[in-house]
mmCIF file with all atom_site columns, C-alpha atoms in Angstrom:
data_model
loop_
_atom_site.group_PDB
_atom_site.id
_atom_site.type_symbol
_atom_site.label_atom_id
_atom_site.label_alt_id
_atom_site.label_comp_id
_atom_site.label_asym_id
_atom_site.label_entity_id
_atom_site.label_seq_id
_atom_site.pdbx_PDB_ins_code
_atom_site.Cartn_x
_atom_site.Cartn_y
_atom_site.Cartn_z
_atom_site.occupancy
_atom_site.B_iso_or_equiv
_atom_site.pdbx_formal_charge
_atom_site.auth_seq_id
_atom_site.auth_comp_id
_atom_site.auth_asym_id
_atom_site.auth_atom_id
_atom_site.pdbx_PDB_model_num
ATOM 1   C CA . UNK U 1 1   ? -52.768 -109.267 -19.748 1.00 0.00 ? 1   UNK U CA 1
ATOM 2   C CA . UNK U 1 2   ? -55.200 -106.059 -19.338 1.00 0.00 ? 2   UNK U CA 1
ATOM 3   C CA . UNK U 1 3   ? -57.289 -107.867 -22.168 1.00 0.00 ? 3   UNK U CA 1
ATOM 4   C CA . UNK U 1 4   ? -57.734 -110.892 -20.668 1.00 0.00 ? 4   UNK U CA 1
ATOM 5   C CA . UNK U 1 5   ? -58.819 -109.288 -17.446 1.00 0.00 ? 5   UNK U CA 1
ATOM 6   C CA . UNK U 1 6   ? -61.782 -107.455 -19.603 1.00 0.00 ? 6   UNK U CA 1
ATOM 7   C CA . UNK U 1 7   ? -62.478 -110.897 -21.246 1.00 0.00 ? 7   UNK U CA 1
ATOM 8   C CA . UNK U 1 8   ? -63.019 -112.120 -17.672 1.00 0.00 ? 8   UNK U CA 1
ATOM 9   C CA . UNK U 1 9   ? -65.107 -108.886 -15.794 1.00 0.00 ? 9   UNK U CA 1
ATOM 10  C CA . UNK U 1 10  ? -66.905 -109.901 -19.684 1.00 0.00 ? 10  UNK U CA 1
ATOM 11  C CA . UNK U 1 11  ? -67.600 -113.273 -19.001 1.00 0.00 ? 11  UNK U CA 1
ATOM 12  C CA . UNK U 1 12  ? -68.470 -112.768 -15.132 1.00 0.00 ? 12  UNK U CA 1
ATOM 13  C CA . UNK U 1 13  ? -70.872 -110.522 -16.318 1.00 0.00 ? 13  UNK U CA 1
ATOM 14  C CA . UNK U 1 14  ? -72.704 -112.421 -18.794 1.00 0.00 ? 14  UNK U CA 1
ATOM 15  C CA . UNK U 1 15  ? -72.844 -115.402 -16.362 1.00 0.00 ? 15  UNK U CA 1
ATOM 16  C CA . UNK U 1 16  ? -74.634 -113.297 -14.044 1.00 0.00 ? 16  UNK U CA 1
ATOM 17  C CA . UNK U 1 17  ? -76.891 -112.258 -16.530 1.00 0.00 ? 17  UNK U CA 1
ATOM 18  C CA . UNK U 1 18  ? -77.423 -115.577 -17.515 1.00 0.00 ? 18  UNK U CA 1
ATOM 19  C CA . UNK U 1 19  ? -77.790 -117.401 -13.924 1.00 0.00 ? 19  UNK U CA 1
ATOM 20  C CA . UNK U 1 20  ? -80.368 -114.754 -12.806 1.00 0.00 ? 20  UNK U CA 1
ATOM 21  C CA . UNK U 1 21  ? -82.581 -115.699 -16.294 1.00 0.00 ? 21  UNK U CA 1
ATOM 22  C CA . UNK U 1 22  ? -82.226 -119.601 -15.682 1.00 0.00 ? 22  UNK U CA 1
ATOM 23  C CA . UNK U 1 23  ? -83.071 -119.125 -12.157 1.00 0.00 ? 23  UNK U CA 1
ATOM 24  C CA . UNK U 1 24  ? -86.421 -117.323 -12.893 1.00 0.00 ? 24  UNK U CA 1
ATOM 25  C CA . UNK U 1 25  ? -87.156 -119.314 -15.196 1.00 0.00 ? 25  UNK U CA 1
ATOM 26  C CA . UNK U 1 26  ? -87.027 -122.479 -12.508 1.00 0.00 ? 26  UNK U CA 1
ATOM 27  C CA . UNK U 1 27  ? -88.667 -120.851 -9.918  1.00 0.00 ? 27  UNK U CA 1
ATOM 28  C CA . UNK U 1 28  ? -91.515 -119.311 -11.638 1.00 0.00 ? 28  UNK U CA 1
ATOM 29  C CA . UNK U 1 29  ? -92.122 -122.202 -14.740 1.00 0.00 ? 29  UNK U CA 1
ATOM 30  C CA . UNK U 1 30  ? -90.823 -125.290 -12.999 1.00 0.00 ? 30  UNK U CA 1
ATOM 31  C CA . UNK U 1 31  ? -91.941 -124.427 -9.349  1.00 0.00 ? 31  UNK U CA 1
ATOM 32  C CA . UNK U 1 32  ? -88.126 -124.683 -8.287  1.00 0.00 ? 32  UNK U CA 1
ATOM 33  C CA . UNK U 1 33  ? -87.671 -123.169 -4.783  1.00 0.00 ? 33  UNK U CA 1
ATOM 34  C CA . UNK U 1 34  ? -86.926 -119.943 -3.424  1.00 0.00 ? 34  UNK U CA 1
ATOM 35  C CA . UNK U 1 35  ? -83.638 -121.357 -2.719  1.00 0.00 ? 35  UNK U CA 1
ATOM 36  C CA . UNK U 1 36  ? -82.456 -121.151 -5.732  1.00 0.00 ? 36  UNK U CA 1
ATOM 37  C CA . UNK U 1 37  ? -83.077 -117.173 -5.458  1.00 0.00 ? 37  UNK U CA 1
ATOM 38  C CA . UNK U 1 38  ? -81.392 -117.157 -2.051  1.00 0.00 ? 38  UNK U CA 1
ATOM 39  C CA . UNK U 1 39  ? -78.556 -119.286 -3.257  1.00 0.00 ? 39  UNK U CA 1
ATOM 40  C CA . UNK U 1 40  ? -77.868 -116.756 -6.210  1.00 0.00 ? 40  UNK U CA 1
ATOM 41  C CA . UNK U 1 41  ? -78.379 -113.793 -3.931  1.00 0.00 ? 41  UNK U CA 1
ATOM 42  C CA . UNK U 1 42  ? -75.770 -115.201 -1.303  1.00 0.00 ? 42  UNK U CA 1
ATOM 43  C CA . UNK U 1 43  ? -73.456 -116.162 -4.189  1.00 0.00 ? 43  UNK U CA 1
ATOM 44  C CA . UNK U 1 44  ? -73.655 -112.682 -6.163  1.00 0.00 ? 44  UNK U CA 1
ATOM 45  C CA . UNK U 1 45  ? -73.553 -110.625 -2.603  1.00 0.00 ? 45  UNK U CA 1
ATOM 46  C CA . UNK U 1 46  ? -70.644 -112.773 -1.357  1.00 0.00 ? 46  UNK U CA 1
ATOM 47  C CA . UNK U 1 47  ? -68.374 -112.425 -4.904  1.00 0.00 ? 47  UNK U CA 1
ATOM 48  C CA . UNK U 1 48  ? -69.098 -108.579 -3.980  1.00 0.00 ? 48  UNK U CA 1
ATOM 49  C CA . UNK U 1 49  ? -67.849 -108.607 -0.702  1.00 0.00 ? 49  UNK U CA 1
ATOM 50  C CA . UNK U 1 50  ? -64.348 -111.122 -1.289  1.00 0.00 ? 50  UNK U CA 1
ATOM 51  C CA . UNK U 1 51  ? -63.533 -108.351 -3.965  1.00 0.00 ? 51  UNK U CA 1
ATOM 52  C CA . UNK U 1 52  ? -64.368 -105.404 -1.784  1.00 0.00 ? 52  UNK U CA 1
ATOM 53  C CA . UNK U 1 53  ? -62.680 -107.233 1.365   1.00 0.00 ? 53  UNK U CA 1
ATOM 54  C CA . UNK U 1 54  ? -58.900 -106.220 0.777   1.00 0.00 ? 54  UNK U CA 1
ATOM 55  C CA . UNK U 1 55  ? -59.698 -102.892 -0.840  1.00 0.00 ? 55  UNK U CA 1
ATOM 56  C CA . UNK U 1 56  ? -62.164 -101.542 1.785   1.00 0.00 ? 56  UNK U CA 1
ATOM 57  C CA . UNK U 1 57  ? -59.824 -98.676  2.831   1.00 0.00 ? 57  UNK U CA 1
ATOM 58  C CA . UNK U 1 58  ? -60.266 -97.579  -1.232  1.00 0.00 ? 58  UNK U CA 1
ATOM 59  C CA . UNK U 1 59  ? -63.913 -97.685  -1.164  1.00 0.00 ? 59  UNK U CA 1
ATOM 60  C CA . UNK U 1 60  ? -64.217 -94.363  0.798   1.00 0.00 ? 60  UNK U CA 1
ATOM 61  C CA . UNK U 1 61  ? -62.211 -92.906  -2.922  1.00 0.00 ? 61  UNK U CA 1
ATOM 62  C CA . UNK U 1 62  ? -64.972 -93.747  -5.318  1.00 0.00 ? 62  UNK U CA 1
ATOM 63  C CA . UNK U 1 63  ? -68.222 -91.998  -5.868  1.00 0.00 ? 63  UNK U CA 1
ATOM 64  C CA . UNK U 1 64  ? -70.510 -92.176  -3.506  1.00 0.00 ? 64  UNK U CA 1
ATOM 65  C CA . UNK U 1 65  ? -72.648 -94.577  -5.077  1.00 0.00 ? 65  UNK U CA 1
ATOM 66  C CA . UNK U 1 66  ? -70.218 -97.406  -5.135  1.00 0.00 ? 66  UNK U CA 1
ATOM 67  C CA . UNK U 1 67  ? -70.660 -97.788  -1.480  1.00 0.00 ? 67  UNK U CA 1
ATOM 68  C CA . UNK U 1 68  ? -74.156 -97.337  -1.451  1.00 0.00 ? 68  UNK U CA 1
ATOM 69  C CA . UNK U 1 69  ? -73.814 -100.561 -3.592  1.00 0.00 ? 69  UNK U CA 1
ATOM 70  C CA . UNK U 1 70  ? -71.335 -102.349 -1.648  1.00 0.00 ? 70  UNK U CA 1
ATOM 71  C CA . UNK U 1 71  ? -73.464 -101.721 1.550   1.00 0.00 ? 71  UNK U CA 1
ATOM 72  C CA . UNK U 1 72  ? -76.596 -103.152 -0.810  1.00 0.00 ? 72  UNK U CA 1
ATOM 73  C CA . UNK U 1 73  ? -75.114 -105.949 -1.118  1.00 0.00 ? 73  UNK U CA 1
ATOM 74  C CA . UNK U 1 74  ? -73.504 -106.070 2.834   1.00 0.00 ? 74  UNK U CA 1
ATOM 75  C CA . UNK U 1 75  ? -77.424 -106.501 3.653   1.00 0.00 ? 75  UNK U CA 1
ATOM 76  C CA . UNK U 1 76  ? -78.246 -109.345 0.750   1.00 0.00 ? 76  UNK U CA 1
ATOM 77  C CA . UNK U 1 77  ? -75.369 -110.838 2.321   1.00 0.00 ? 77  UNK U CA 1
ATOM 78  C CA . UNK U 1 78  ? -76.914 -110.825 5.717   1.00 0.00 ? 78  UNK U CA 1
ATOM 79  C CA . UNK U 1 79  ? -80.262 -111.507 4.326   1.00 0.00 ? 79  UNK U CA 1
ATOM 80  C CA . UNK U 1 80  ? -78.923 -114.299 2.633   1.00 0.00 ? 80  UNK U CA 1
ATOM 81  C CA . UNK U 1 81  ? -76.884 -116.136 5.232   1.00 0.00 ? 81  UNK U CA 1
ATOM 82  C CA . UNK U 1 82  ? -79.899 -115.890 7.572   1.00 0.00 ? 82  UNK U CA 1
ATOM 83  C CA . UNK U 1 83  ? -82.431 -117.731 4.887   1.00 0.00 ? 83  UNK U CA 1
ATOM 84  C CA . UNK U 1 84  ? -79.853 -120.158 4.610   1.00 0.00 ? 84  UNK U CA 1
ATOM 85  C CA . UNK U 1 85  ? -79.393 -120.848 8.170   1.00 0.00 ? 85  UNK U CA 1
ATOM 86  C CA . UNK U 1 86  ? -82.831 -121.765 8.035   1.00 0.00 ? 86  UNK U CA 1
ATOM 87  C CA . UNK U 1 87  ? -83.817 -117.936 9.555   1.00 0.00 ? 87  UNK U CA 1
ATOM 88  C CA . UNK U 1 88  ? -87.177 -116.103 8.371   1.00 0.00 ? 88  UNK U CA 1
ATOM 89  C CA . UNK U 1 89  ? -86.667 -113.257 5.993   1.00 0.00 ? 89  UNK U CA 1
ATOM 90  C CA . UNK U 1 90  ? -89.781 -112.064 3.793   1.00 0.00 ? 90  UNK U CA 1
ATOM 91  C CA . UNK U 1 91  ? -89.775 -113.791 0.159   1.00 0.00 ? 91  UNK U CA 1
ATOM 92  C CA . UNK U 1 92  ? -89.910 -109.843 -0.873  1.00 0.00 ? 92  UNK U CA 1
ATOM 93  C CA . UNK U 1 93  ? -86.435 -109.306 0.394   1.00 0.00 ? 93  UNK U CA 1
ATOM 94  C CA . UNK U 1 94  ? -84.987 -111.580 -1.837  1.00 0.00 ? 94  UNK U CA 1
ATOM 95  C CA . UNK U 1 95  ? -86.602 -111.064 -4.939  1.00 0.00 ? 95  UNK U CA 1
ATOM 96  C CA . UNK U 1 96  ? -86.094 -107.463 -4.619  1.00 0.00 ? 96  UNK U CA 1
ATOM 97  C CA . UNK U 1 97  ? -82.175 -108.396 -4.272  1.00 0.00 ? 97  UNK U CA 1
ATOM 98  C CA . UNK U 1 98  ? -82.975 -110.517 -7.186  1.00 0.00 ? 98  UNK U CA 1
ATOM 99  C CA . UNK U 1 99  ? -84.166 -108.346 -9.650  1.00 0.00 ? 99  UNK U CA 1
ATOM 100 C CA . UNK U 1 100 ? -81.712 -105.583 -8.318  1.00 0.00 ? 100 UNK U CA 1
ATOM 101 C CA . UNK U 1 101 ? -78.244 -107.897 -9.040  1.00 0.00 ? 101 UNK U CA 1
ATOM 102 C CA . UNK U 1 102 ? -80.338 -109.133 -12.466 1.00 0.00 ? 102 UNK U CA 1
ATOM 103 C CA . UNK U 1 103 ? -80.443 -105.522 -13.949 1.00 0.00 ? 103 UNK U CA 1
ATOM 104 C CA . UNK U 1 104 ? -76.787 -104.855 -12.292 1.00 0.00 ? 104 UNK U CA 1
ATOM 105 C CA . UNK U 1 105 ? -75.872 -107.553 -14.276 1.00 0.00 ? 105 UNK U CA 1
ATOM 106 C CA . UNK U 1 106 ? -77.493 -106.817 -17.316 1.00 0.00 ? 106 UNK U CA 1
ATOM 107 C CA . UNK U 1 107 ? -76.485 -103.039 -17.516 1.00 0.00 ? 107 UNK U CA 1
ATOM 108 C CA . UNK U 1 108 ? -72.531 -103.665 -16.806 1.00 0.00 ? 108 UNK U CA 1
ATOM 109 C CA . UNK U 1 109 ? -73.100 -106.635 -19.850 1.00 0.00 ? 109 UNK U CA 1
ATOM 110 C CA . UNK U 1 110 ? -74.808 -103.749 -22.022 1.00 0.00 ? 110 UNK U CA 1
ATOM 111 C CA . UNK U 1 111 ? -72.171 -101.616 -20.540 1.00 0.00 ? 111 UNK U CA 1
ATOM 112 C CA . UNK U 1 112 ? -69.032 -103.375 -20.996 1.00 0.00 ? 112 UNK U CA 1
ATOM 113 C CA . UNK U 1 113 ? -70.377 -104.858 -24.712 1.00 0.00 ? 113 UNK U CA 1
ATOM 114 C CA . UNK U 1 114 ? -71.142 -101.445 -25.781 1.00 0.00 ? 114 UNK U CA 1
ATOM 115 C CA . UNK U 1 115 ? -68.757 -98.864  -25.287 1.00 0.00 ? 115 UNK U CA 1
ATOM 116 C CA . UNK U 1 116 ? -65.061 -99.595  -25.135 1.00 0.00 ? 116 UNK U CA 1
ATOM 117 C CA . UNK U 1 117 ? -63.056 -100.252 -22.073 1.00 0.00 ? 117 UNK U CA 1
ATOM 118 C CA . UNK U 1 118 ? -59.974 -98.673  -21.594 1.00 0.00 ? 118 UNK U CA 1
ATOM 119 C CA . UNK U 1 119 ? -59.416 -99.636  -18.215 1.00 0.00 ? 119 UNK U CA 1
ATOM 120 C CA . UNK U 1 120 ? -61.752 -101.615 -15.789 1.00 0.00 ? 120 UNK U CA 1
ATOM 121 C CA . UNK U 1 121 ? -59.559 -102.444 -12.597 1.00 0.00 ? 121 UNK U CA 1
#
């Protein structure tokens, strides 16, 4: 059971990883639009926030820099959900929650695939 909750965290991971490539590729080869980069950041930011929902009281226990990330991604959220209502935010705002979820993504993949778990939840 443990296992195939690693295999998962694993997978998530990777898919991230993955997403954020394909969608830079699209928006800066193909000329795909910045809705794509909104629609990852408001995906990404919102996975963070259904996990962190029912263990909010716990986030206070962790190092501080686990709520410094949860609160990062509190104001993609935001960010995010204005764009999408149609609401100005500068372009900058999202790529820099772009780039920031892409190497979050790629160092818990080079994380997870290079040292080994004992226990992730």
């Amino acid at each position: 059971m443990e296992g195939d909750l690693d295999d998962l965290v694993k997978a998530v991971a990777v898919a991230l990883l993955l997403a954020h490539i394909v969608v830079l590729i699209s928006v800066l080869r193909f000329r795909a639009r910045m809705s794509w980069v909104v629609g990852l950041n408001l995906l990404v930011s919102a996975g963070v926030m259904i996990y962190w929902a029912p263990r909010f009281s716990e986030l206070f226990g962790y190092v501080d820099i686990a709520l410094a990330f949860v609160g990062f991604e509190l104001a993609v959220l935001i960010a995010s959900t204005i764009a999408a209502l149609r609401g100005r935010v500068p372009a900058a705002i999202h790529w820099i929650a772009f780039t920031a979820n892409a190497l979050l993504s790629a160092a818990a993949a080079t994380f997870m695939f290079t040292f080994q778990m004992t226990r992730l939840m």
